[in-house]
Tab-separated table of C-alpha atoms in Angstrom:
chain	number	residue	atom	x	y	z
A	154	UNK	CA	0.000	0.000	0.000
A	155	UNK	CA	1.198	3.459	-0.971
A	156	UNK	CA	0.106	7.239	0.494
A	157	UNK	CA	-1.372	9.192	-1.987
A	158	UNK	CA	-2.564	12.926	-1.915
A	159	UNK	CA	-5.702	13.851	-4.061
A	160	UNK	CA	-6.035	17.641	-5.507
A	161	UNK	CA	-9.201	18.367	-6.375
A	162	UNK	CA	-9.650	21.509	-8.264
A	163	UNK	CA	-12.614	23.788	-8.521
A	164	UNK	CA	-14.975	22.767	-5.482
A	165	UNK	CA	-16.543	24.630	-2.844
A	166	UNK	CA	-15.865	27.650	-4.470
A	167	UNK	CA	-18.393	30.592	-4.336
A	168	UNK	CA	-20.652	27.814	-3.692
A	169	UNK	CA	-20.003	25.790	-7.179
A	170	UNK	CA	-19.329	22.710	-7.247
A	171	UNK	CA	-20.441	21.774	-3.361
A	172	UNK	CA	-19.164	18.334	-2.005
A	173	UNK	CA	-19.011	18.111	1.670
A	174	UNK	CA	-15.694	16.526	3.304
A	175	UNK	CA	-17.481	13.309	5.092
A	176	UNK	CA	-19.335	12.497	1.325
A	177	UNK	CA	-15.765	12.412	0.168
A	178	UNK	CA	-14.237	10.519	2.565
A	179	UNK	CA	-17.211	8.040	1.400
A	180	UNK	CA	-17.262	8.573	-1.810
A	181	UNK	CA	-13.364	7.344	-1.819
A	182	UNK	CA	-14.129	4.903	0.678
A	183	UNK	CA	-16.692	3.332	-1.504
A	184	UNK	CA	-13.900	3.198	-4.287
A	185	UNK	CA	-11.926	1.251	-1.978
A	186	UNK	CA	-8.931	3.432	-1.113
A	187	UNK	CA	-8.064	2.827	2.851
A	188	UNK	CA	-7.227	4.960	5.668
A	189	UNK	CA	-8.831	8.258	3.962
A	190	UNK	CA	-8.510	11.765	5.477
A	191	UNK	CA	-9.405	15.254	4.035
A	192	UNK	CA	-8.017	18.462	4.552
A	193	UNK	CA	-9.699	21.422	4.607
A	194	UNK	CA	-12.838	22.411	2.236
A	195	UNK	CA	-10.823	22.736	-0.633
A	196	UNK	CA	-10.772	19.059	-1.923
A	197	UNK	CA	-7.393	17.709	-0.618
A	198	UNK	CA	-7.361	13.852	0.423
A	199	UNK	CA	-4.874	11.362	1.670
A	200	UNK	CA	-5.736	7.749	0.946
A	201	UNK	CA	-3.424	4.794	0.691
A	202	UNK	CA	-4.446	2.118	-2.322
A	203	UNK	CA	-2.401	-0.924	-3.816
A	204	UNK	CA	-2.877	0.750	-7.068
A	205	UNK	CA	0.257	2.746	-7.616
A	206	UNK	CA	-0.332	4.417	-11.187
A	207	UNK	CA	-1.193	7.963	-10.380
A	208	UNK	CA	-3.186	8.230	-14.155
A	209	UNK	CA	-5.452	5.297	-12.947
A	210	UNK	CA	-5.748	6.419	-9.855
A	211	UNK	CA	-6.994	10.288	-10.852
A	212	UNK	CA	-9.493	8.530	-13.491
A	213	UNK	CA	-11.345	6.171	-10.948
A	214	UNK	CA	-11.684	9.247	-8.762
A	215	UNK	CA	-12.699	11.297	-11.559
A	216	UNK	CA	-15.361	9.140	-12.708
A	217	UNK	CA	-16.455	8.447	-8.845
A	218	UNK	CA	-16.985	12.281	-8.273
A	219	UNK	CA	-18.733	11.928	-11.540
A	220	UNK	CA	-21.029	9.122	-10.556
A	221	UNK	CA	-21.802	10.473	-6.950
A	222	UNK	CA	-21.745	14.284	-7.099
A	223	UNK	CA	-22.841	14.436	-11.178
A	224	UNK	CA	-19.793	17.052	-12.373
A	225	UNK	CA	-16.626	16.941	-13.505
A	226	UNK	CA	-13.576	18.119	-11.771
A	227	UNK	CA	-10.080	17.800	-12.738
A	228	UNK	CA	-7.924	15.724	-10.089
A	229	UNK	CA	-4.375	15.325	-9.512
A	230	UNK	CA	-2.775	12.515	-7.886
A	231	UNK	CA	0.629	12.271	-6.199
A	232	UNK	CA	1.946	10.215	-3.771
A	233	UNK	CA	3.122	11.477	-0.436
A	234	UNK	CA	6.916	11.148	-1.364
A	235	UNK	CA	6.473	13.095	-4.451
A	236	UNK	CA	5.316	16.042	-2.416
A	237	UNK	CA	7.938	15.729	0.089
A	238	UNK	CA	10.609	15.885	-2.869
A	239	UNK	CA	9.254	18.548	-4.793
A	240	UNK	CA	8.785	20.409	-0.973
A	241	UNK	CA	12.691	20.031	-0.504
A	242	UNK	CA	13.654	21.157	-4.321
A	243	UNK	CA	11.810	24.751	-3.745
A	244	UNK	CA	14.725	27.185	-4.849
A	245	UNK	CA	13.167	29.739	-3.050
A	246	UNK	CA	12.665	28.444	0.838
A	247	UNK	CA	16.256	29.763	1.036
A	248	UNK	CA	15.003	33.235	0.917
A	249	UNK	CA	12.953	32.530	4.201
A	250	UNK	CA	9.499	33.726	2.544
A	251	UNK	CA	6.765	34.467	4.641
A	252	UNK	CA	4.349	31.288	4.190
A	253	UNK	CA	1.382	33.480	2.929
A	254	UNK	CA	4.006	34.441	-0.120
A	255	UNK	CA	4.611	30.848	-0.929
A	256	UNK	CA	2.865	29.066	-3.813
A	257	UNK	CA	2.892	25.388	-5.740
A	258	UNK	CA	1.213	24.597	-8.825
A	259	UNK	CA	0.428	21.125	-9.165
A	260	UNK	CA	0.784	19.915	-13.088
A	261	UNK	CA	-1.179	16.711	-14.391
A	262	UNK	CA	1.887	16.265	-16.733
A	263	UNK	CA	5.131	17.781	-17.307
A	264	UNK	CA	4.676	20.310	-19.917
A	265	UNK	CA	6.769	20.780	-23.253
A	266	UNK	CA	9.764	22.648	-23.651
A	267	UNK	CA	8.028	25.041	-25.703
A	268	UNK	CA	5.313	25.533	-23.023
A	269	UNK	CA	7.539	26.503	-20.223
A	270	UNK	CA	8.547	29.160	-22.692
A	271	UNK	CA	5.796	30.512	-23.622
A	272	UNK	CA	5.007	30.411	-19.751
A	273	UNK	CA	8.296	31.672	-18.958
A	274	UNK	CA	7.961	34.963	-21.194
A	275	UNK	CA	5.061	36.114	-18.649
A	276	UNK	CA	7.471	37.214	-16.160
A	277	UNK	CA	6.655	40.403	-14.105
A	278	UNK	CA	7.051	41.937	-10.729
A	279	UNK	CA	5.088	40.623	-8.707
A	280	UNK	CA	5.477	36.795	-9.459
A	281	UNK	CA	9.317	34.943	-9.105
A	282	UNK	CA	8.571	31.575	-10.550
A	283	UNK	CA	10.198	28.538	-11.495
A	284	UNK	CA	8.729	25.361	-13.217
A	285	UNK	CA	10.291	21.997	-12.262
A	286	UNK	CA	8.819	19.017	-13.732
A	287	UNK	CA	5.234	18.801	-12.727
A	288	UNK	CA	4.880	21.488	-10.915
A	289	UNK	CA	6.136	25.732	-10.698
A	290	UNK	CA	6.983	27.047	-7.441
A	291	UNK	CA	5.713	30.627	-7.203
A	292	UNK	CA	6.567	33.104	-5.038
A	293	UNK	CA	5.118	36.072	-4.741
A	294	UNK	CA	6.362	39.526	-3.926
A	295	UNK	CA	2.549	41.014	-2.672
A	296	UNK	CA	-0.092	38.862	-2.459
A	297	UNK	CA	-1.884	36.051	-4.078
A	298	UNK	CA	-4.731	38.075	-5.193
A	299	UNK	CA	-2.430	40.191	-7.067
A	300	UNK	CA	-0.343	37.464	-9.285
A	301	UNK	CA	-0.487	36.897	-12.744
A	302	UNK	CA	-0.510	33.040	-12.459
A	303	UNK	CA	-4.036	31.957	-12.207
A	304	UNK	CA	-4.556	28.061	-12.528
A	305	UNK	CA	-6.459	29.131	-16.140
A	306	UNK	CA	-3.787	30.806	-17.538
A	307	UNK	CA	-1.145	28.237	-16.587
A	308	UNK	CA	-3.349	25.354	-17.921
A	309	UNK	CA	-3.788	27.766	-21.203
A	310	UNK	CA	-0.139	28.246	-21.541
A	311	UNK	CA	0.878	25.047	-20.656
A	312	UNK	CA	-1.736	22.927	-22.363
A	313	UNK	CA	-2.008	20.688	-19.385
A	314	UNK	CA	-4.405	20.739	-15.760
A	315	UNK	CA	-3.760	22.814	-13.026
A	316	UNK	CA	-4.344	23.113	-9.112
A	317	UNK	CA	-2.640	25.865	-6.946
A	318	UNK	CA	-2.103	25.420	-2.714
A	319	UNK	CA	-0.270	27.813	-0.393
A	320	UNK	CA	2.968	26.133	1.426
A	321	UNK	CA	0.890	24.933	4.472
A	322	UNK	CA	-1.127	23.024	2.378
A	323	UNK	CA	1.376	21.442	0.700
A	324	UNK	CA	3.730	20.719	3.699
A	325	UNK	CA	0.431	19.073	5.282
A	326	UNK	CA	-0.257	16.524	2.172
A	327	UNK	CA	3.543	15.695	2.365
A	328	UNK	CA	2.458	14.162	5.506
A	329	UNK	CA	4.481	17.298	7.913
């Protein structure tokens, strides 16, 4: 058995997309995953499975949120370790950022070459960014209401899904 952390993207926002945390829990109970938890409203979920393919994994929760809540919503799947790597590669923890300044944008794939230019020539002030596999570390200099990055442009530029947490979040589904 494995850890996994689920991303879901888009619910329980400005009341769209509603799914309460213990219909969840069920839902992905129902599917068979073991020892699930959720985190906060936003749609974060730690499970453990046998399955280990995260593309299998994201499509049989996909089609469960489908089949219980009736929408679609796109989910990422990584396991625990992943996280915990990707936490330790962020080039800019060294700067000692305040937390609230501290972004991660989850990828469903690693984009192309080409992509991460395009998303690259979008640099500004307010947003120091760096994109590392399957997912772009963002820091910004104000606030997150004021960056540039917004999980629609990214999955615009980059031609592949999107889901943004803050560092807490992300330190959390590592398991910390």
């Amino acid at each position: 058995m494995q850890t996994f952390a689920a991303f879901l993207r888009g619910i329980n926002v400005a009341g769209q997309k509603s799914i309460k945390m213990v219909e969840l829990k069920a839902m992905m109970e129902d599917l068979g995953f073991e020892e699930v938890q959720t985190y906060i409203q936003s749609g974060n979920i730690f499970f453990k499975s046998k399955e280990k393919e995260e593309g299998k994994l994201q499509a049989k929760i996909k089609k469960g949120i489908l089949d219980t809540f009736n929408f679609v919503v796109p989910v990422l799947v990584w396991p625990t370790s992943l996280i915990n790597e990707y936490l330790k590669s962020n080039p800019y923890l060294s700067k000692k950022p305040e937390e609230g300044r501290l972004y991660y944008t989850l990828l469903s794939e690693k984009p192309t070459k080409e992509n991460v230019e395009k998303l690259m020539a979008l640099a500004n002030d307010i947003d120091l960014y760096t994109v590392h596999e399957k997912i772009i570390y963002i820091l910004v200099n104000t606030k997150y209401s004021d960056s540039k990055f917004s999980n629609n442009l990214i999955e615009k530029v980059l031609k592949v899904e999107a889901t943004t947490r803050n560092h807490a979040t992300m330190v959390k589904m590592g398991g910390g």
